[in-house]
Short mmCIF file of N, CA and C in Angstrom, two decimals:
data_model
loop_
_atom_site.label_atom_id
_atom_site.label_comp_id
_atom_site.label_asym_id
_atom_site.label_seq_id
_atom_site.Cartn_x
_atom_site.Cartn_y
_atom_site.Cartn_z
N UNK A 239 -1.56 21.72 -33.53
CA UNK A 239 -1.12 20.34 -33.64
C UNK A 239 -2.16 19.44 -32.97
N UNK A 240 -2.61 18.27 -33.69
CA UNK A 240 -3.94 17.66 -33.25
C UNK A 240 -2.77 16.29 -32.51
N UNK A 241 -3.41 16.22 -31.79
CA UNK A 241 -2.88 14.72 -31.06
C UNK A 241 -3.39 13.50 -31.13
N UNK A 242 -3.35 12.31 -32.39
CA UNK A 242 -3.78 11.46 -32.81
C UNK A 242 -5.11 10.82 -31.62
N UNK A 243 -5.80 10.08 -31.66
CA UNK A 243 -6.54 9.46 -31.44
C UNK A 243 -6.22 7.64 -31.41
N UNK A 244 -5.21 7.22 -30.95
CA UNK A 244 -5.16 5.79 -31.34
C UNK A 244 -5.62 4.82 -30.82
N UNK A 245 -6.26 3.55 -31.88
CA UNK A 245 -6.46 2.32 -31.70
C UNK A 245 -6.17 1.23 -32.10
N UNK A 246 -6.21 -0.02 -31.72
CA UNK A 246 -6.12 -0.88 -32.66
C UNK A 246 -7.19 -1.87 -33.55
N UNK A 247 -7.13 -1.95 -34.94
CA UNK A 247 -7.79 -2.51 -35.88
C UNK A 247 -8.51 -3.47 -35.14
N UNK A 248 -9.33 -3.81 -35.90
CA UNK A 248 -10.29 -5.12 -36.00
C UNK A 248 -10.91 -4.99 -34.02
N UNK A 249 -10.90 -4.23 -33.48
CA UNK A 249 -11.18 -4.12 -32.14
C UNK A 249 -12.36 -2.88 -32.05
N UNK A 250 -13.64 -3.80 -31.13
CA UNK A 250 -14.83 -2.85 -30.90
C UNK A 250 -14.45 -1.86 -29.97
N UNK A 251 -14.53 -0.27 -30.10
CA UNK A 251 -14.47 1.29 -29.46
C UNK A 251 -15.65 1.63 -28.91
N UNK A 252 -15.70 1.94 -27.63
CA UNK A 252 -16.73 2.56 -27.55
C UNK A 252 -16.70 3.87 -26.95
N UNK A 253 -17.00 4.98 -27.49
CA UNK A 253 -16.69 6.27 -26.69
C UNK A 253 -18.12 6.59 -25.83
N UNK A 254 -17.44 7.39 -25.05
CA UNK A 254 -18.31 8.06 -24.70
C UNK A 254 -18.15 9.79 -24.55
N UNK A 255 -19.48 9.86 -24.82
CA UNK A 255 -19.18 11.69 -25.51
C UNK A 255 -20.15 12.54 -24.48
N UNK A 256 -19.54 13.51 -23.75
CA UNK A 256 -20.41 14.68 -23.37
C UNK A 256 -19.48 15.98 -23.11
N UNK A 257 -20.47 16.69 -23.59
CA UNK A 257 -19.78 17.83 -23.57
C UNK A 257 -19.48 18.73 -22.05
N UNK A 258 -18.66 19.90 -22.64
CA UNK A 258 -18.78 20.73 -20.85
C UNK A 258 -18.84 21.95 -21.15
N UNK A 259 -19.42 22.26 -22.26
CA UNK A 259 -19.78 23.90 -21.87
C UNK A 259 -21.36 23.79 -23.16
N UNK A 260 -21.01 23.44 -24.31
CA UNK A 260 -22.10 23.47 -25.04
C UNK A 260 -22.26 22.40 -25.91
N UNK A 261 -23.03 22.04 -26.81
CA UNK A 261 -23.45 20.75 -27.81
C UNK A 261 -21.87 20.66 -28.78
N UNK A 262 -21.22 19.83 -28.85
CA UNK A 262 -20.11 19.42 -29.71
C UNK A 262 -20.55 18.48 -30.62
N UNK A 263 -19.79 17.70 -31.61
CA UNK A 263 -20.15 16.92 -32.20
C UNK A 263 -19.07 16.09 -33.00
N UNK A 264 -18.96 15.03 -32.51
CA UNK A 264 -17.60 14.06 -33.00
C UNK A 264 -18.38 13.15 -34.40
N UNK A 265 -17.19 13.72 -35.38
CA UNK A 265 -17.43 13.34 -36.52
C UNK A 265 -16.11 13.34 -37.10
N UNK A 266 -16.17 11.82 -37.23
CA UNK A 266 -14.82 11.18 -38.56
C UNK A 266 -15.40 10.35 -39.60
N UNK A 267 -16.51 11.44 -40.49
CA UNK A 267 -17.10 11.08 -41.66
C UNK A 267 -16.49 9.31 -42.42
N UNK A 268 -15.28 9.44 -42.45
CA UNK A 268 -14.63 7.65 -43.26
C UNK A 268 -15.31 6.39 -42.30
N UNK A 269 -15.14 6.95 -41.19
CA UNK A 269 -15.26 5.83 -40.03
C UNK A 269 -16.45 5.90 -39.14
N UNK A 270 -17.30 6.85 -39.12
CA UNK A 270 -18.18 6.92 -37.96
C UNK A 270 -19.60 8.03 -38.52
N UNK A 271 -20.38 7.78 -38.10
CA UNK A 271 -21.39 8.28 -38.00
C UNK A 271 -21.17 9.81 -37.28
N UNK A 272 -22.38 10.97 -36.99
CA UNK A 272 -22.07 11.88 -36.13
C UNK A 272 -22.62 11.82 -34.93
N UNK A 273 -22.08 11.83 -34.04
CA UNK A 273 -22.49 11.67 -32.54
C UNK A 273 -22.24 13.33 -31.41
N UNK A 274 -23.62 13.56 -30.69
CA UNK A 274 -23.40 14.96 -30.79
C UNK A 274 -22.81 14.33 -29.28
N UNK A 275 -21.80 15.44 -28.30
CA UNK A 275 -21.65 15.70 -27.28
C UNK A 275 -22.16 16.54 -26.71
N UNK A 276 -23.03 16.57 -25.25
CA UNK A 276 -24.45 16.96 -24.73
C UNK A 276 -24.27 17.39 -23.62
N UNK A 277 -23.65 18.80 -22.99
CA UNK A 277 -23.35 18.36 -21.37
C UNK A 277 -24.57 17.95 -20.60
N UNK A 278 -23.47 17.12 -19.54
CA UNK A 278 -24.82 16.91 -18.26
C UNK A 278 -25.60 15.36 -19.24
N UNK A 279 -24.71 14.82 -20.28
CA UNK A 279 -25.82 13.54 -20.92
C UNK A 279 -25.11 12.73 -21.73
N UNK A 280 -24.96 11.50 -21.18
CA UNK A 280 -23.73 10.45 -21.72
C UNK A 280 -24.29 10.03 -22.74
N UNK A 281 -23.56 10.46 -23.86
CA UNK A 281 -24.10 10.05 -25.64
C UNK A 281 -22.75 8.85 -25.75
N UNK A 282 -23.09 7.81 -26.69
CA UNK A 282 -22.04 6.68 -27.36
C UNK A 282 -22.40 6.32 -28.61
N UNK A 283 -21.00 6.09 -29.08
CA UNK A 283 -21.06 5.64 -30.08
C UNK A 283 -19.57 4.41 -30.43
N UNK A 284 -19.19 4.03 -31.57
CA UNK A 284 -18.77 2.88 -31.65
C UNK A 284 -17.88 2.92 -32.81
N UNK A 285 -16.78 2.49 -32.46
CA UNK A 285 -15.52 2.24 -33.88
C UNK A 285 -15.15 0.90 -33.96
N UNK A 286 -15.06 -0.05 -35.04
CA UNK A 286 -14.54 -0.76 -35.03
C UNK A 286 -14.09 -0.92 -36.56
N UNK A 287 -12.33 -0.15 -36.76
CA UNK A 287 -11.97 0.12 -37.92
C UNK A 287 -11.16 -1.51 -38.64
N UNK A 288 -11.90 -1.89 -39.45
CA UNK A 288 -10.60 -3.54 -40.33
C UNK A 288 -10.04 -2.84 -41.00
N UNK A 289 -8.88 -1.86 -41.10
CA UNK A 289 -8.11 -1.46 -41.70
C UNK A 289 -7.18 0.25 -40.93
N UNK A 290 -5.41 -0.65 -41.18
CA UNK A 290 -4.70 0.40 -40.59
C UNK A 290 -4.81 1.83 -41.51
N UNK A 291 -4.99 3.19 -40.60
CA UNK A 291 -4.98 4.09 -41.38
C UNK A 291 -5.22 5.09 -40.57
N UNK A 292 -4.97 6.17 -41.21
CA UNK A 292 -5.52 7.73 -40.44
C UNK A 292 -6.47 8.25 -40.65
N UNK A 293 -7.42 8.70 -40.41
CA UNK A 293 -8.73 9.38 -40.46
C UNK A 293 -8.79 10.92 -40.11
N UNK A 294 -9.07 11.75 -41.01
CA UNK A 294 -9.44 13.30 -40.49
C UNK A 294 -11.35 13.10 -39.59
N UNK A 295 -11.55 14.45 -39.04
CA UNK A 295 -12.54 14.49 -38.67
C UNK A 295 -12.53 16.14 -37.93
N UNK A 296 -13.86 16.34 -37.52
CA UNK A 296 -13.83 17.75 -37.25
C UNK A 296 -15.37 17.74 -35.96
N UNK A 297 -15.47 18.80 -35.26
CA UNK A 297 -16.58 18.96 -34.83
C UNK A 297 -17.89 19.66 -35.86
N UNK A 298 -18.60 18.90 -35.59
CA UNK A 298 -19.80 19.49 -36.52
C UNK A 298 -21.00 19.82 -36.08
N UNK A 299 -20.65 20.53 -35.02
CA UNK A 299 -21.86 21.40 -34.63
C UNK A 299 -21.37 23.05 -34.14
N UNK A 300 -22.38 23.66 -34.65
CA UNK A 300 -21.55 25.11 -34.97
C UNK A 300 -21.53 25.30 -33.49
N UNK A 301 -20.29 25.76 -32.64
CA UNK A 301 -20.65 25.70 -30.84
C UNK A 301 -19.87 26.62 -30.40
N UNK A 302 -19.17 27.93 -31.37
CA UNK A 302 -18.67 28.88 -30.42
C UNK A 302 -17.52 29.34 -31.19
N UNK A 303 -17.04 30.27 -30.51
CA UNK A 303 -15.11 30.40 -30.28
C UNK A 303 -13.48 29.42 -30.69
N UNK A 304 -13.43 29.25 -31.98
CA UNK A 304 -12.77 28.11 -31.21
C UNK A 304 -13.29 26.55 -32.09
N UNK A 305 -14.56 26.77 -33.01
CA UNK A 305 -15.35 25.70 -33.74
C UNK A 305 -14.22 25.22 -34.61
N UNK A 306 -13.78 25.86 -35.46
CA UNK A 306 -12.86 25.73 -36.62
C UNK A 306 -11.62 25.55 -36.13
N UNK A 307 -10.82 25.46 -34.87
CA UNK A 307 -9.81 24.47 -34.84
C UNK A 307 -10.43 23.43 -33.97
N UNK A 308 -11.28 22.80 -33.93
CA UNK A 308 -11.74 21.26 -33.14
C UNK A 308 -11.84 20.06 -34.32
N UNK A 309 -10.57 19.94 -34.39
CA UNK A 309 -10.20 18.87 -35.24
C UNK A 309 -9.75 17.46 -34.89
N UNK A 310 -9.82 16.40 -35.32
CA UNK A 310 -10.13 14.82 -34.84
C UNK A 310 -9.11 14.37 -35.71
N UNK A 311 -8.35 13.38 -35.26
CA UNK A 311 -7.22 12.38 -35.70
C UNK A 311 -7.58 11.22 -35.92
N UNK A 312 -8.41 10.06 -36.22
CA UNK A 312 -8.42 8.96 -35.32
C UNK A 312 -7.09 7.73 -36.52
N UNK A 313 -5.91 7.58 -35.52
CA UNK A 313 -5.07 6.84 -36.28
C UNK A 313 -5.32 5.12 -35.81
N UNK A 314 -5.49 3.69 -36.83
CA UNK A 314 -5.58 3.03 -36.18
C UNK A 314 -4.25 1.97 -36.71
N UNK A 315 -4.27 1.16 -36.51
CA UNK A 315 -2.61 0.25 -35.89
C UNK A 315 -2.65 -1.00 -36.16
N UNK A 316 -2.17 -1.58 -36.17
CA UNK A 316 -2.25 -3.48 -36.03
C UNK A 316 -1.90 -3.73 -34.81
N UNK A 317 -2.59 -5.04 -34.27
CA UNK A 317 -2.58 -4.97 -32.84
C UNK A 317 -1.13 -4.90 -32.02
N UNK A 318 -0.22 -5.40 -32.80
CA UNK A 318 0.93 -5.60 -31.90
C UNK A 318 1.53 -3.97 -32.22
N UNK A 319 1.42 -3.09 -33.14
CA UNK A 319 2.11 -1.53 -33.78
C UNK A 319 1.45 -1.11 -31.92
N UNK A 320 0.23 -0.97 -31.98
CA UNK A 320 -1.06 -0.63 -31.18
C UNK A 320 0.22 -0.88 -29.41
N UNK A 321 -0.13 -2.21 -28.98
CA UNK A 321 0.76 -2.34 -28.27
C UNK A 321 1.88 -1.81 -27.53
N UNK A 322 3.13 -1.94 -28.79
CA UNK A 322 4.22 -1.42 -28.81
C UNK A 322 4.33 0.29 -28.12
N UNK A 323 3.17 0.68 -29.01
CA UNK A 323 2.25 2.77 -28.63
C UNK A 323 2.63 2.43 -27.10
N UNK A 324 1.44 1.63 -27.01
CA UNK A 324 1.15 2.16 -25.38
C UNK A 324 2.31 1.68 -24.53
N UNK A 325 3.13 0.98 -25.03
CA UNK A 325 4.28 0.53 -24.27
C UNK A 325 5.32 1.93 -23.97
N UNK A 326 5.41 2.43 -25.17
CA UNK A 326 5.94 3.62 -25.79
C UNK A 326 5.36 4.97 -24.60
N UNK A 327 3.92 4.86 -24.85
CA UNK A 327 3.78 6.05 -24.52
C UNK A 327 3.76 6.29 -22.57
N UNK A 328 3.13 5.12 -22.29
CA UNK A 328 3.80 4.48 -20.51
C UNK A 328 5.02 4.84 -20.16
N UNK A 329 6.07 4.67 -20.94
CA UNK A 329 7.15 4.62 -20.73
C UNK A 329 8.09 6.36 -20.44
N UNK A 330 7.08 7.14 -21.42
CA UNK A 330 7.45 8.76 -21.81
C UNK A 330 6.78 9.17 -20.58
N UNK A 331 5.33 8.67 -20.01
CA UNK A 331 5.09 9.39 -19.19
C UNK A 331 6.17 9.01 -17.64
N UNK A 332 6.22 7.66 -17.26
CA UNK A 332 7.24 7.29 -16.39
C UNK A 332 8.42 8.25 -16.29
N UNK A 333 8.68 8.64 -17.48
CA UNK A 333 10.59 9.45 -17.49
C UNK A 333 9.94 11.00 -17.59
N UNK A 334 8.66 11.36 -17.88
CA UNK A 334 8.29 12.47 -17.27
C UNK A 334 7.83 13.06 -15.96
N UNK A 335 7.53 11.86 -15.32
CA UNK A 335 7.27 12.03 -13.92
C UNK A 335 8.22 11.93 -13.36
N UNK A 336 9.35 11.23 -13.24
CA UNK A 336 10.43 11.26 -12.72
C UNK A 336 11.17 12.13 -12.84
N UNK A 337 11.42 12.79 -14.06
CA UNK A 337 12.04 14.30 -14.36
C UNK A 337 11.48 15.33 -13.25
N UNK A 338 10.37 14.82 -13.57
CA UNK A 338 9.53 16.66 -12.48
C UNK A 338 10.00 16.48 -11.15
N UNK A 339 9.88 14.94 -10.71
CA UNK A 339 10.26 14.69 -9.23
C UNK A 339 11.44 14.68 -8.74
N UNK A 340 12.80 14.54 -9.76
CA UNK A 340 13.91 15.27 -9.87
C UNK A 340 14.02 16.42 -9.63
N UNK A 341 13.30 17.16 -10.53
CA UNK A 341 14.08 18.41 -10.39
C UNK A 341 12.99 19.55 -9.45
N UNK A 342 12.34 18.86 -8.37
CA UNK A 342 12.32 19.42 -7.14
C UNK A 342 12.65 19.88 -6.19
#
């Protein structure tokens, strides 16, 4: 199960990519160029999607064990959907931390 990637539309991304064991490579062919991840060497690159939608993507550099499930989500939102997420997802982690500290 891949765990989306979200942003919101019409808004400049900037990642930053390095790896931690060997050369990776973030690639969401619809939306982005390929940008390798380098350990030990801060690589960037840049999203800025005008249109809501989901994007597949994959690593594309052959790097081991494990290559063929490194799969990429990137879902993007309208600003207020976008919002609402992180309101959403703040909120799950709050009632998850409190659960754990409950049931101590």
């Amino acid at each position: 199960d891949v765990t989306p990637f979200v942003v919101p539309v019409n808004t400049l991304i900037r990642l930053r990519l390095q790896g931690t064991d060997v050369i990776h490579s973030w690639w969401v062919p619809a939306i982005s160029g390929k940008t390798d991840a380098v350990p030990g060497y801060d690589n960037f690159t840049w999203l800025n999607i005008d249109r809501v939608g989901m994007w597949r993507g994959e690593c594309a550099e052959l790097c081991g064990v494990g290559h063929s499930t490194m799969q990429i989500i990137v879902q993007s939102m309208t600003k207020s959907d976008f919002d609402a997420w992180v309101q959403q997802q703040a909120a799950a982690q709050h009632a998850a931390r409190s659960a754990s500290t409950t049931a101590s």
